[in-house]
């Protein structure tokens, strides 16, 4: 008998798609930036995409550990053209707010249907979304201090996350 309910399993499969969609979006942003020679910011979003795949894996591993079934859903085609760096970093922040809303909805659902074993997993994602939104707003704040996008790019470094992140 599975520990995870069918309802929660279905909700997590949808969240896996959200995380993979996020990765796909950030990958698209990364290669738009790369093409414009904003190499550091391209790397920033490339690493962000990798983090999203780690997030998806966390949900997949949880489903398997609790006896559920991972069902991969079709991914959304991400936007592939932007007008500016500013448009990308604003869209990145908006996207993270969207994901935070999805995580909060999962917490509410888990409480409604007494899926208490998911508490640790969901708390990790609540904390992660605080960090994700902070990273996204930091980029916006930093960018506001530069008149030149190339200079902003040169000063935007990011190190790869560890697998636990
Ligand atoms: Fe997986 Fe950036 O939220």
PDB file of C-alpha atoms and ligand atoms in Angstrom:
ATOM      1  CA  UNK A   1       0.000   0.000   0.000  1.00  0.00           C
ATOM      2  CA  UNK A   2       1.423   3.314  -1.070  1.00  0.00           C
ATOM      3  CA  UNK A   3       2.053   5.985   1.555  1.00  0.00           C
ATOM      4  CA  UNK A   4       1.219   8.687  -0.964  1.00  0.00           C
ATOM      5  CA  UNK A   5      -2.414   9.250  -1.968  1.00  0.00           C
ATOM      6  CA  UNK A   6      -3.442   9.291  -5.631  1.00  0.00           C
ATOM      7  CA  UNK A   7      -4.553  12.918  -5.274  1.00  0.00           C
ATOM      8  CA  UNK A   8      -1.213  14.069  -3.893  1.00  0.00           C
ATOM      9  CA  UNK A   9       0.717  11.902  -6.372  1.00  0.00           C
ATOM     10  CA  UNK A  10      -1.146  13.637  -9.223  1.00  0.00           C
ATOM     11  CA  UNK A  11      -0.433  17.067  -7.720  1.00  0.00           C
ATOM     12  CA  UNK A  12       3.281  16.266  -7.423  1.00  0.00           C
ATOM     13  CA  UNK A  13       3.420  15.051 -11.016  1.00  0.00           C
ATOM     14  CA  UNK A  14       2.009  18.439 -12.039  1.00  0.00           C
ATOM     15  CA  UNK A  15       4.625  20.169  -9.886  1.00  0.00           C
ATOM     16  CA  UNK A  16       7.380  18.121 -11.571  1.00  0.00           C
ATOM     17  CA  UNK A  17       6.177  19.591 -14.857  1.00  0.00           C
ATOM     18  CA  UNK A  18       6.300  23.092 -13.301  1.00  0.00           C
ATOM     19  CA  UNK A  19       9.910  22.536 -12.250  1.00  0.00           C
ATOM     20  CA  UNK A  20      10.904  21.128 -15.642  1.00  0.00           C
ATOM     21  CA  UNK A  21       9.056  23.985 -17.385  1.00  0.00           C
ATOM     22  CA  UNK A  22      11.089  26.351 -15.192  1.00  0.00           C
ATOM     23  CA  UNK A  23      14.300  24.646 -16.287  1.00  0.00           C
ATOM     24  CA  UNK A  24      13.230  24.857 -19.914  1.00  0.00           C
ATOM     25  CA  UNK A  25      12.414  28.563 -19.571  1.00  0.00           C
ATOM     26  CA  UNK A  26      15.754  29.355 -17.927  1.00  0.00           C
ATOM     27  CA  UNK A  27      17.583  27.352 -20.585  1.00  0.00           C
ATOM     28  CA  UNK A  28      15.830  29.400 -23.252  1.00  0.00           C
ATOM     29  CA  UNK A  29      16.822  32.608 -21.463  1.00  0.00           C
ATOM     30  CA  UNK A  30      20.380  31.334 -21.114  1.00  0.00           C
ATOM     31  CA  UNK A  31      20.838  30.746 -24.822  1.00  0.00           C
ATOM     32  CA  UNK A  32      19.227  34.067 -25.806  1.00  0.00           C
ATOM     33  CA  UNK A  33      21.770  35.745 -23.523  1.00  0.00           C
ATOM     34  CA  UNK A  34      24.622  33.605 -24.867  1.00  0.00           C
ATOM     35  CA  UNK A  35      23.750  34.613 -28.403  1.00  0.00           C
ATOM     36  CA  UNK A  36      23.943  38.281 -27.357  1.00  0.00           C
ATOM     37  CA  UNK A  37      27.361  37.604 -25.714  1.00  0.00           C
ATOM     38  CA  UNK A  38      26.119  38.158 -22.154  1.00  0.00           C
ATOM     39  CA  UNK A  39      28.136  35.124 -21.092  1.00  0.00           C
ATOM     40  CA  UNK A  40      27.994  35.509 -17.315  1.00  0.00           C
ATOM     41  CA  UNK A  41      24.258  36.035 -17.163  1.00  0.00           C
ATOM     42  CA  UNK A  42      23.835  33.181 -19.644  1.00  0.00           C
ATOM     43  CA  UNK A  43      25.766  31.002 -17.215  1.00  0.00           C
ATOM     44  CA  UNK A  44      23.622  32.309 -14.321  1.00  0.00           C
ATOM     45  CA  UNK A  45      20.437  31.097 -16.022  1.00  0.00           C
ATOM     46  CA  UNK A  46      22.088  27.878 -17.217  1.00  0.00           C
ATOM     47  CA  UNK A  47      22.927  27.017 -13.598  1.00  0.00           C
ATOM     48  CA  UNK A  48      19.408  28.051 -12.586  1.00  0.00           C
ATOM     49  CA  UNK A  49      18.047  25.565 -15.115  1.00  0.00           C
ATOM     50  CA  UNK A  50      20.199  22.833 -13.553  1.00  0.00           C
ATOM     51  CA  UNK A  51      18.732  23.692 -10.135  1.00  0.00           C
ATOM     52  CA  UNK A  52      15.231  23.251 -11.524  1.00  0.00           C
ATOM     53  CA  UNK A  53      16.096  19.749 -12.690  1.00  0.00           C
ATOM     54  CA  UNK A  54      17.345  19.009  -9.159  1.00  0.00           C
ATOM     55  CA  UNK A  55      13.993  20.307  -7.830  1.00  0.00           C
ATOM     56  CA  UNK A  56      12.093  18.028 -10.215  1.00  0.00           C
ATOM     57  CA  UNK A  57      14.240  15.087  -9.087  1.00  0.00           C
ATOM     58  CA  UNK A  58      13.430  15.776  -5.427  1.00  0.00           C
ATOM     59  CA  UNK A  59       9.718  15.405  -6.180  1.00  0.00           C
ATOM     60  CA  UNK A  60      10.322  12.323  -8.332  1.00  0.00           C
ATOM     61  CA  UNK A  61      12.428  10.650  -5.627  1.00  0.00           C
ATOM     62  CA  UNK A  62       9.749  11.416  -3.017  1.00  0.00           C
ATOM     63  CA  UNK A  63       7.011   9.865  -5.161  1.00  0.00           C
ATOM     64  CA  UNK A  64       9.039   6.689  -5.655  1.00  0.00           C
ATOM     65  CA  UNK A  65       9.987   6.487  -1.946  1.00  0.00           C
ATOM     66  CA  UNK A  66       6.329   6.720  -0.920  1.00  0.00           C
ATOM     67  CA  UNK A  67       5.165   4.110  -3.407  1.00  0.00           C
ATOM     68  CA  UNK A  68       3.661   6.424  -6.013  1.00  0.00           C
ATOM     69  CA  UNK A  69       4.063   6.651  -9.758  1.00  0.00           C
ATOM     70  CA  UNK A  70       6.069   9.287 -11.582  1.00  0.00           C
ATOM     71  CA  UNK A  71       4.196  10.383 -14.674  1.00  0.00           C
ATOM     72  CA  UNK A  72       6.000  12.937 -16.809  1.00  0.00           C
ATOM     73  CA  UNK A  73       3.665  15.419 -18.453  1.00  0.00           C
ATOM     74  CA  UNK A  74       4.281  17.397 -21.657  1.00  0.00           C
ATOM     75  CA  UNK A  75       6.389  20.520 -21.254  1.00  0.00           C
ATOM     76  CA  UNK A  76       5.292  23.999 -22.277  1.00  0.00           C
ATOM     77  CA  UNK A  77       7.175  25.672 -25.119  1.00  0.00           C
ATOM     78  CA  UNK A  78       9.113  28.475 -23.422  1.00  0.00           C
ATOM     79  CA  UNK A  79       9.329  32.014 -24.723  1.00  0.00           C
ATOM     80  CA  UNK A  80      12.457  32.296 -26.849  1.00  0.00           C
ATOM     81  CA  UNK A  81      12.849  35.986 -27.588  1.00  0.00           C
ATOM     82  CA  UNK A  82      13.228  38.952 -25.284  1.00  0.00           C
ATOM     83  CA  UNK A  83      13.819  42.650 -25.766  1.00  0.00           C
ATOM     84  CA  UNK A  84      16.418  43.142 -23.076  1.00  0.00           C
ATOM     85  CA  UNK A  85      18.199  41.831 -20.010  1.00  0.00           C
ATOM     86  CA  UNK A  86      15.733  43.798 -17.916  1.00  0.00           C
ATOM     87  CA  UNK A  87      12.830  41.938 -19.505  1.00  0.00           C
ATOM     88  CA  UNK A  88      14.502  38.597 -18.731  1.00  0.00           C
ATOM     89  CA  UNK A  89      15.303  39.295 -15.103  1.00  0.00           C
ATOM     90  CA  UNK A  90      11.799  40.691 -14.487  1.00  0.00           C
ATOM     91  CA  UNK A  91      10.293  37.588 -16.128  1.00  0.00           C
ATOM     92  CA  UNK A  92      12.546  35.366 -13.998  1.00  0.00           C
ATOM     93  CA  UNK A  93      11.256  37.000 -10.807  1.00  0.00           C
ATOM     94  CA  UNK A  94       7.635  36.771 -11.957  1.00  0.00           C
ATOM     95  CA  UNK A  95       8.156  33.105 -12.753  1.00  0.00           C
ATOM     96  CA  UNK A  96       9.568  32.387  -9.285  1.00  0.00           C
ATOM     97  CA  UNK A  97       6.539  34.101  -7.725  1.00  0.00           C
ATOM     98  CA  UNK A  98       4.362  31.787  -9.806  1.00  0.00           C
ATOM     99  CA  UNK A  99       6.291  28.755  -8.518  1.00  0.00           C
ATOM    100  CA  UNK A 100       6.014  29.957  -4.916  1.00  0.00           C
ATOM    101  CA  UNK A 101       2.237  30.065  -5.409  1.00  0.00           C
ATOM    102  CA  UNK A 102       2.307  26.466  -6.639  1.00  0.00           C
ATOM    103  CA  UNK A 103       4.315  25.318  -3.602  1.00  0.00           C
ATOM    104  CA  UNK A 104       1.943  27.118  -1.216  1.00  0.00           C
ATOM    105  CA  UNK A 105      -0.982  25.399  -2.965  1.00  0.00           C
ATOM    106  CA  UNK A 106       0.733  22.038  -2.421  1.00  0.00           C
ATOM    107  CA  UNK A 107       1.135  22.817   1.287  1.00  0.00           C
ATOM    108  CA  UNK A 108      -2.565  23.693   1.534  1.00  0.00           C
ATOM    109  CA  UNK A 109      -3.555  20.526  -0.320  1.00  0.00           C
ATOM    110  CA  UNK A 110      -1.308  18.365   1.884  1.00  0.00           C
ATOM    111  CA  UNK A 111      -3.056  19.773   4.964  1.00  0.00           C
ATOM    112  CA  UNK A 112      -6.539  19.344   3.520  1.00  0.00           C
ATOM    113  CA  UNK A 113      -5.953  15.672   2.712  1.00  0.00           C
ATOM    114  CA  UNK A 114      -3.693  14.909   5.726  1.00  0.00           C
ATOM    115  CA  UNK A 115      -0.615  14.121   3.637  1.00  0.00           C
ATOM    116  CA  UNK A 116       1.538  14.816   6.694  1.00  0.00           C
ATOM    117  CA  UNK A 117       4.534  12.722   5.604  1.00  0.00           C
ATOM    118  CA  UNK A 118       5.196  15.365   2.928  1.00  0.00           C
ATOM    119  CA  UNK A 119       5.895  18.084   5.504  1.00  0.00           C
ATOM    120  CA  UNK A 120       9.704  17.865   5.360  1.00  0.00           C
ATOM    121  CA  UNK A 121       9.737  17.850   1.569  1.00  0.00           C
ATOM    122  CA  UNK A 122       7.372  20.826   1.324  1.00  0.00           C
ATOM    123  CA  UNK A 123       9.195  22.806   4.014  1.00  0.00           C
ATOM    124  CA  UNK A 124      12.388  22.382   1.959  1.00  0.00           C
ATOM    125  CA  UNK A 125      10.603  23.915  -1.023  1.00  0.00           C
ATOM    126  CA  UNK A 126       9.107  26.752   1.036  1.00  0.00           C
ATOM    127  CA  UNK A 127      12.641  27.649   2.194  1.00  0.00           C
ATOM    128  CA  UNK A 128      14.000  27.201  -1.327  1.00  0.00           C
ATOM    129  CA  UNK A 129      11.414  29.595  -2.774  1.00  0.00           C
ATOM    130  CA  UNK A 130      12.466  32.271  -0.278  1.00  0.00           C
ATOM    131  CA  UNK A 131      15.995  31.880  -1.665  1.00  0.00           C
ATOM    132  CA  UNK A 132      14.819  31.728  -5.281  1.00  0.00           C
ATOM    133  CA  UNK A 133      12.821  34.959  -4.977  1.00  0.00           C
ATOM    134  CA  UNK A 134      15.684  36.651  -3.110  1.00  0.00           C
ATOM    135  CA  UNK A 135      18.146  35.683  -5.869  1.00  0.00           C
ATOM    136  CA  UNK A 136      15.767  36.970  -8.547  1.00  0.00           C
ATOM    137  CA  UNK A 137      15.161  40.321  -6.798  1.00  0.00           C
ATOM    138  CA  UNK A 138      18.881  40.707  -6.136  1.00  0.00           C
ATOM    139  CA  UNK A 139      19.500  40.534  -9.886  1.00  0.00           C
ATOM    140  CA  UNK A 140      16.853  43.223 -10.469  1.00  0.00           C
ATOM    141  CA  UNK A 141      18.304  45.461  -7.738  1.00  0.00           C
ATOM    142  CA  UNK A 142      21.865  45.017  -9.012  1.00  0.00           C
ATOM    143  CA  UNK A 143      20.830  45.699 -12.596  1.00  0.00           C
ATOM    144  CA  UNK A 144      19.190  48.982 -11.546  1.00  0.00           C
ATOM    145  CA  UNK A 145      22.624  50.225 -10.493  1.00  0.00           C
ATOM    146  CA  UNK A 146      24.143  49.814 -13.971  1.00  0.00           C
ATOM    147  CA  UNK A 147      23.659  52.001 -17.032  1.00  0.00           C
ATOM    148  CA  UNK A 148      25.494  49.484 -19.221  1.00  0.00           C
ATOM    149  CA  UNK A 149      24.195  45.915 -19.673  1.00  0.00           C
ATOM    150  CA  UNK A 150      27.599  44.545 -20.705  1.00  0.00           C
ATOM    151  CA  UNK A 151      29.173  45.882 -17.522  1.00  0.00           C
ATOM    152  CA  UNK A 152      26.325  44.397 -15.495  1.00  0.00           C
ATOM    153  CA  UNK A 153      26.963  41.059 -17.194  1.00  0.00           C
ATOM    154  CA  UNK A 154      30.687  41.235 -16.448  1.00  0.00           C
ATOM    155  CA  UNK A 155      29.937  41.712 -12.748  1.00  0.00           C
ATOM    156  CA  UNK A 156      27.321  38.940 -12.490  1.00  0.00           C
ATOM    157  CA  UNK A 157      28.899  35.702 -11.320  1.00  0.00           C
ATOM    158  CA  UNK A 158      27.226  32.613  -9.994  1.00  0.00           C
ATOM    159  CA  UNK A 159      28.595  29.327  -8.694  1.00  0.00           C
ATOM    160  CA  UNK A 160      26.911  25.999  -9.353  1.00  0.00           C
ATOM    161  CA  UNK A 161      24.529  24.714  -6.714  1.00  0.00           C
ATOM    162  CA  UNK A 162      25.350  21.471  -4.939  1.00  0.00           C
ATOM    163  CA  UNK A 163      22.991  18.538  -5.638  1.00  0.00           C
ATOM    164  CA  UNK A 164      21.254  19.098  -2.272  1.00  0.00           C
ATOM    165  CA  UNK A 165      20.201  22.575  -3.439  1.00  0.00           C
TER     166      UNK A 165
HETATM  167 FE1  LIG B   1      12.165  25.275  -8.609  1.00  0.00          FE
HETATM  168 FE2  LIG B   1      13.073  28.142  -9.226  1.00  0.00          FE
HETATM  169  O1  LIG B   1      11.814  27.030  -8.435  1.00  0.00           O
END
